[in-house]
Coordinates of C-alpha atoms in Angstrom, one line a residue:
M1 CA 45.1 -20.0 -11.9
S2 CA 42.7 -17.1 -11.1
D3 CA 40.6 -17.0 -8.0
A4 CA 36.8 -17.5 -8.0
I5 CA 33.8 -16.5 -6.0
R6 CA 32.8 -19.4 -3.8
R7 CA 30.0 -18.1 -1.6
L8 CA 27.8 -15.1 -1.2
T9 CA 25.8 -14.4 1.9
L10 CA 23.0 -11.8 1.8
S11 CA 21.5 -10.2 4.9
H12 CA 18.3 -8.2 5.2
V13 CA 18.8 -5.8 8.2
V14 CA 16.4 -3.4 9.8
L15 CA 18.0 -0.7 11.9
P16 CA 15.6 1.4 14.0
L17 CA 16.4 5.1 14.6
A18 CA 16.6 6.3 18.2
Q19 CA 13.8 8.7 17.4
P20 CA 11.8 9.5 14.2
V21 CA 13.0 12.3 12.0
S22 CA 11.3 14.5 9.5
D23 CA 12.5 16.5 6.5
A24 CA 10.4 18.7 4.3
K25 CA 8.8 15.8 2.5
V26 CA 7.0 14.9 5.7
L27 CA 5.8 18.4 6.4
T28 CA 4.4 18.7 2.8
G29 CA 2.6 15.4 3.3
R30 CA 4.5 13.3 0.8
Q31 CA 6.2 10.9 3.3
R32 CA 5.9 9.7 6.8
P33 CA 8.5 10.4 9.4
L34 CA 11.6 8.2 9.0
T35 CA 11.8 5.6 11.8
E36 CA 14.3 3.0 10.4
T37 CA 17.0 2.3 7.8
V38 CA 16.8 -1.0 5.9
L39 CA 20.0 -2.4 4.7
L40 CA 21.2 -5.2 2.4
F41 CA 24.6 -6.6 3.4
V42 CA 26.7 -8.9 1.2
E43 CA 29.6 -11.0 2.3
V44 CA 31.8 -12.5 -0.4
E45 CA 34.2 -15.4 0.0
T46 CA 36.5 -16.8 -2.7
E47 CA 38.1 -20.1 -3.3
D48 CA 41.4 -18.7 -2.1
G49 CA 39.9 -17.5 1.2
H50 CA 39.6 -13.8 0.4
R51 CA 36.6 -12.0 1.9
G52 CA 34.8 -8.7 1.3
T53 CA 31.8 -6.9 2.7
G54 CA 29.4 -4.4 1.1
F55 CA 26.0 -2.9 1.7
S56 CA 23.2 -0.9 0.2
Y57 CA 20.2 0.7 1.9
S58 CA 16.8 2.2 1.8
K59 CA 15.5 4.8 4.2
R60 CA 11.9 4.0 3.6
A61 CA 10.1 1.5 1.3
G62 CA 12.2 -0.8 -1.0
G63 CA 14.8 -2.4 1.3
R64 CA 13.2 -5.8 1.1
A65 CA 12.9 -5.4 -2.7
Q66 CA 16.6 -4.8 -2.9
Y67 CA 17.3 -8.0 -1.0
R68 CA 14.9 -10.1 -3.1
H69 CA 16.3 -8.8 -6.4
L70 CA 19.9 -9.6 -5.5
A71 CA 18.7 -13.0 -4.3
D72 CA 17.2 -13.6 -7.8
V73 CA 20.5 -12.8 -9.7
A74 CA 23.3 -13.5 -7.2
E75 CA 23.9 -17.1 -8.5
V76 CA 25.3 -15.5 -11.7
A77 CA 28.3 -14.3 -9.7
I78 CA 29.3 -17.7 -8.3
G79 CA 32.4 -19.0 -10.0
Q80 CA 33.4 -15.7 -11.5
D81 CA 36.8 -14.1 -10.9
P82 CA 36.3 -11.5 -8.1
S83 CA 38.9 -9.2 -9.7
D84 CA 36.6 -8.8 -12.8
I85 CA 34.3 -6.4 -11.0
A86 CA 33.0 -4.6 -14.2
R87 CA 32.3 -7.9 -15.9
I88 CA 30.5 -9.3 -12.9
Y89 CA 28.5 -6.0 -12.7
D90 CA 27.4 -6.3 -16.3
S91 CA 26.4 -9.9 -15.9
L92 CA 24.2 -9.1 -12.9
L93 CA 22.6 -6.2 -14.8
W94 CA 21.8 -8.5 -17.7
A95 CA 20.5 -11.2 -15.4
G96 CA 17.8 -8.8 -14.1
A97 CA 17.5 -6.7 -17.3
S98 CA 13.7 -7.1 -17.5
V99 CA 13.3 -4.7 -14.6
G100 CA 15.7 -2.2 -15.9
R101 CA 19.1 -0.7 -15.1
S102 CA 18.3 1.8 -12.4
G103 CA 16.3 2.0 -9.2
V104 CA 16.0 -1.1 -7.1
A105 CA 17.8 -3.3 -9.6
T106 CA 21.1 -1.3 -9.5
Q107 CA 20.8 -0.5 -5.7
A108 CA 20.6 -4.3 -5.1
I109 CA 23.7 -5.0 -7.2
A110 CA 25.5 -2.1 -5.5
A111 CA 25.8 -4.1 -2.3
L112 CA 27.7 -6.9 -4.1
D113 CA 29.8 -4.4 -6.1
V114 CA 30.9 -2.7 -2.9
A115 CA 31.8 -6.0 -1.4
L116 CA 34.0 -6.9 -4.4
W117 CA 35.9 -3.6 -4.2
D118 CA 36.3 -4.2 -0.4
L119 CA 37.7 -7.7 -1.2
K120 CA 40.1 -6.4 -3.8
A121 CA 41.5 -3.7 -1.5
R122 CA 41.8 -6.2 1.4
R123 CA 43.6 -8.7 -0.8
A124 CA 46.1 -5.9 -1.7
D125 CA 46.3 -5.0 2.0
L126 CA 45.4 -1.4 1.2
P127 CA 42.6 0.9 2.3
L128 CA 40.2 1.2 -0.6
A129 CA 41.2 4.9 -1.1
K130 CA 44.8 3.9 -1.6
L131 CA 43.8 1.1 -4.0
L132 CA 41.9 3.7 -6.1
G133 CA 44.6 6.2 -5.9
A134 CA 44.1 8.7 -3.1
H135 CA 44.6 12.4 -3.4
R136 CA 44.4 13.0 0.3
D137 CA 44.3 11.1 3.6
S138 CA 41.3 13.0 5.0
C139 CA 38.3 15.0 3.8
R140 CA 36.2 17.9 5.0
V141 CA 33.2 16.6 7.0
Y142 CA 29.8 18.0 7.8
N143 CA 26.9 16.7 9.9
T144 CA 23.3 16.4 8.8
S145 CA 21.7 14.2 11.4
G146 CA 21.2 17.1 13.9
G147 CA 19.4 19.4 11.5
F148 CA 16.0 17.7 10.8
L149 CA 12.8 19.6 10.9
Q150 CA 11.1 17.8 13.8
A151 CA 13.7 19.5 16.1
S152 CA 13.2 23.0 17.4
V153 CA 15.7 25.7 16.5
D154 CA 17.2 25.5 20.0
E155 CA 17.7 21.7 19.6
V156 CA 19.3 22.2 16.2
K157 CA 21.7 24.8 17.7
E158 CA 22.6 22.4 20.5
R159 CA 23.3 19.6 18.2
A160 CA 25.3 21.8 15.9
S161 CA 27.5 23.0 18.7
A162 CA 28.0 19.4 19.8
S163 CA 29.1 18.4 16.3
L164 CA 31.5 21.2 16.0
A165 CA 32.9 20.5 19.4
A166 CA 33.4 16.8 18.3
G167 CA 35.6 18.0 15.4
I168 CA 33.1 18.1 12.6
G169 CA 33.7 21.0 10.2
G170 CA 30.3 22.0 8.9
I171 CA 26.5 21.8 9.6
K172 CA 23.6 21.1 7.3
I173 CA 20.0 21.8 8.2
K174 CA 16.8 21.0 6.5
V175 CA 14.5 23.6 4.8
G176 CA 11.6 23.3 2.3
Q177 CA 8.7 23.7 4.7
P178 CA 5.3 24.9 3.5
D179 CA 6.0 28.1 5.5
W180 CA 9.1 29.4 3.6
A181 CA 9.4 32.4 6.0
E182 CA 10.0 29.9 8.8
D183 CA 12.8 28.4 6.7
L184 CA 14.5 31.7 6.5
R185 CA 14.1 32.3 10.3
R186 CA 15.7 28.9 11.0
V187 CA 18.6 29.6 8.7
A188 CA 19.1 33.1 10.1
A189 CA 19.1 31.7 13.6
L190 CA 21.7 29.0 12.8
R191 CA 23.9 31.4 10.9
E192 CA 24.0 33.7 13.9
H193 CA 24.7 30.8 16.2
L194 CA 27.4 29.3 14.1
G195 CA 29.2 32.5 13.2
D196 CA 31.4 31.8 10.1
A197 CA 31.3 28.0 10.4
P198 CA 30.3 26.3 7.1
L199 CA 26.5 26.0 6.8
M200 CA 24.5 24.1 4.2
V201 CA 20.8 23.8 3.7
D202 CA 18.7 21.0 2.1
A203 CA 15.2 21.5 0.6
N204 CA 14.7 17.8 -0.2
Q205 CA 13.1 18.6 -3.6
Q206 CA 10.2 20.6 -2.2
W207 CA 10.2 23.8 -4.2
D208 CA 9.0 24.4 -7.8
R209 CA 11.1 26.5 -10.1
A210 CA 9.6 29.9 -9.2
R211 CA 9.8 29.3 -5.4
A212 CA 13.4 27.9 -5.8
R213 CA 14.5 31.1 -7.6
R214 CA 13.0 33.3 -4.9
M215 CA 14.4 31.2 -2.0
C216 CA 17.9 30.9 -3.5
R217 CA 18.0 34.7 -3.8
A218 CA 16.7 35.2 -0.3
L219 CA 19.3 32.7 1.1
E220 CA 22.3 34.4 -0.6
E221 CA 22.9 36.7 2.4
F222 CA 23.7 33.7 4.7
D223 CA 27.0 32.7 2.9
L224 CA 26.0 29.1 2.5
V225 CA 28.3 26.4 1.2
W226 CA 25.4 25.1 -0.9
I227 CA 21.6 24.9 -1.3
E228 CA 20.7 21.2 -1.8
E229 CA 17.9 19.7 -3.9
P230 CA 15.9 22.9 -4.4
L231 CA 13.9 21.1 -7.1
D232 CA 12.7 17.7 -8.0
A233 CA 15.7 15.4 -8.2
W234 CA 15.1 14.6 -11.9
D235 CA 14.7 18.2 -13.0
A236 CA 18.2 18.4 -14.5
V237 CA 17.4 21.5 -16.5
G238 CA 16.0 23.4 -13.5
H239 CA 19.0 22.6 -11.4
A240 CA 21.4 23.5 -14.2
D241 CA 19.6 26.9 -14.7
L242 CA 19.8 27.7 -10.9
S243 CA 23.5 26.7 -10.8
R244 CA 24.3 29.3 -13.4
T245 CA 22.1 32.1 -12.1
V246 CA 22.7 32.3 -8.3
D247 CA 26.0 32.8 -6.5
T248 CA 25.4 30.1 -3.8
P249 CA 26.4 26.7 -5.3
I250 CA 23.5 24.3 -6.0
A251 CA 23.9 20.7 -5.0
T252 CA 22.0 17.7 -6.2
G253 CA 22.3 14.0 -7.3
E254 CA 21.7 11.9 -4.2
M255 CA 18.4 10.5 -5.4
L256 CA 19.6 9.4 -8.9
T257 CA 20.1 5.7 -9.4
S258 CA 22.2 5.4 -12.6
V259 CA 25.1 7.0 -14.4
P260 CA 22.8 8.3 -17.3
E261 CA 20.5 10.0 -14.8
H262 CA 23.6 11.9 -13.4
V263 CA 24.9 12.6 -16.9
A264 CA 21.6 14.4 -17.7
L265 CA 22.9 17.1 -15.3
L266 CA 26.1 17.5 -17.2
D267 CA 24.2 17.6 -20.5
A268 CA 21.9 20.3 -19.2
G269 CA 25.0 22.5 -18.3
Y270 CA 24.9 22.0 -14.6
R271 CA 27.7 23.9 -12.7
G272 CA 26.9 23.0 -9.1
I273 CA 28.1 20.3 -6.6
V274 CA 27.3 16.7 -7.5
Q275 CA 26.2 14.3 -4.7
P276 CA 26.3 10.8 -6.1
D277 CA 25.5 8.0 -3.6
A278 CA 27.4 4.8 -4.3
P279 CA 24.6 2.4 -3.0
R280 CA 22.0 4.4 -5.0
I281 CA 23.9 4.9 -8.2
G282 CA 24.6 1.1 -8.3
G283 CA 27.8 0.7 -6.5
I284 CA 31.4 1.8 -6.6
T285 CA 31.9 0.8 -10.3
P286 CA 29.3 3.2 -11.6
F287 CA 30.2 5.9 -9.0
L288 CA 33.7 5.9 -10.4
R289 CA 32.5 6.2 -13.9
F290 CA 30.4 9.2 -13.1
A291 CA 33.1 10.8 -10.9
T292 CA 35.5 10.8 -13.9
L293 CA 33.0 12.7 -15.9
A294 CA 32.2 15.1 -13.1
S295 CA 35.9 15.8 -12.5
H296 CA 36.4 16.4 -16.2
A297 CA 33.5 18.9 -16.1
G298 CA 35.1 20.7 -13.1
L299 CA 32.4 19.9 -10.6
A300 CA 32.8 19.7 -6.9
L301 CA 31.9 16.5 -5.1
A302 CA 29.9 15.8 -1.9
P303 CA 28.7 12.2 -1.8
H304 CA 25.5 11.5 0.1
Y305 CA 25.2 9.4 3.3
A306 CA 27.1 6.1 3.8
M307 CA 30.3 7.8 5.0
E308 CA 31.9 4.3 5.6
I309 CA 32.0 3.9 1.8
H310 CA 32.1 7.5 0.6
L311 CA 35.1 8.6 2.6
H312 CA 37.3 6.4 0.4
L313 CA 35.7 7.6 -2.8
A314 CA 35.9 11.2 -1.8
A315 CA 39.6 10.8 -0.9
A316 CA 40.3 9.6 -4.5
Y317 CA 38.5 12.6 -6.1
P318 CA 40.9 15.1 -7.6
T319 CA 39.4 18.3 -6.0
E320 CA 38.7 18.8 -2.3
P321 CA 35.3 17.2 -1.5
W322 CA 32.9 17.2 1.5
V323 CA 31.8 13.9 3.2
E324 CA 28.5 13.7 5.0
H325 CA 28.5 12.5 8.6
F326 CA 25.6 10.4 9.9
E327 CA 26.1 8.3 13.0
W328 CA 23.0 6.3 12.3
L329 CA 24.9 3.2 11.0
D330 CA 27.5 3.1 13.8
P331 CA 25.8 0.2 15.6
L332 CA 26.4 -2.1 12.6
F333 CA 30.2 -1.9 12.7
E334 CA 32.9 -2.5 15.2
E335 CA 35.0 0.4 14.2
R336 CA 34.4 4.2 14.3
V337 CA 35.6 6.8 11.9
E338 CA 38.2 9.3 13.1
I339 CA 37.1 12.9 13.1
A340 CA 39.2 15.9 14.2
D341 CA 39.8 19.5 13.1
G342 CA 36.9 19.5 10.7
R343 CA 38.1 16.5 8.8
I344 CA 37.3 12.8 8.6
R345 CA 40.3 10.5 8.2
V346 CA 40.7 7.6 5.9
P347 CA 41.3 4.5 8.1
D348 CA 44.5 2.7 7.6
R349 CA 42.8 -0.7 7.7
P350 CA 42.5 -2.7 4.5
G351 CA 39.4 -2.3 2.3
L352 CA 36.6 -0.2 3.7
G353 CA 38.0 -0.8 7.1
I354 CA 34.8 -2.1 8.6
T355 CA 33.9 -5.2 10.5
L356 CA 30.2 -6.2 11.0
S357 CA 29.1 -6.1 14.6
D358 CA 27.1 -8.5 16.8
R359 CA 24.4 -5.8 16.7
M360 CA 24.2 -6.1 13.0
R361 CA 23.7 -9.9 13.3
A362 CA 21.0 -9.3 15.9
L363 CA 19.1 -6.9 13.6
T364 CA 19.2 -9.3 10.7
R365 CA 15.7 -10.4 9.6
E366 CA 16.6 -12.8 6.8
T367 CA 19.7 -14.3 5.2
A368 CA 20.4 -16.2 2.0
T369 CA 23.5 -18.1 0.9
F370 CA 24.6 -18.9 -2.6
G371 CA 27.5 -21.2 -3.6
R372 CA 29.1 -23.5 -1.1

């Protein structure tokens, strides 16, 4: 007899940052400084006693909306076989179909989808990467959290040096300021400071097509690993054109919230680096669907944020990926990722290899339980 989902526990968690951070969207007046990350955690229990944990997140508005949407549809999963992840996913999509199949709706479902994959791997007593079919036991890793624009160049240099000394392999800094000349000065300073260490830049969607072309040409001399989100995230044609006309690889995809939105890049002839985010695209199930298409198209992979999840997915990608390091979520988990020699190692613990901490419980604002 097959197992069945007995109980789901949802937690709405607000994690403050140690200090506010700003990217180009703040300097152009489109957003306020980031002060907290809001997370939706899901804990799954089955009739046979198996458990799994997953999460989704929002860096600004929308975190509570994710929590409320999943609370509206979660009951649909009760009694279903936890192994039937794709079927459960579709049933949740249909339960909330009136608000669409992207954005908050899929980001809410993502937390449960991740929990079900964690459960399946734990039940098999395998790390998730091994369950999926790993190509490697570790991935290249780069740090972003030290490169935000509220920090001075000297502060960014200091943090970059600390990251490299801790075993991280690459550094990403933010650009896209109204003063494009200041962007170039910051990049030049970091390139000189880092020598030949891998360096990436991220414009956070703040250039139009004309400015992006000029900036990408001006940045060529710095031997960057990639230029990220030079254009609006939904400008598939613009990103595709840039990816075919400049030597430095163009990276994008982190803001997209469904497989069709990512496929638009492929349809436009994109030749850059794809950055799907499992909690944003809707979970591990849709992430894997798009990853298959991206691999078939010969695209490199560098998943966005949530390294606790993406380390496993990157390890299962056919070609060598990059994983983004953010320490922001560390307080929520008992374990720490292992980083050395420029690489982040897949844990040998079952599932995602994470255990929720007492700090996560203390930061929980609201919970809801479904089933028994």
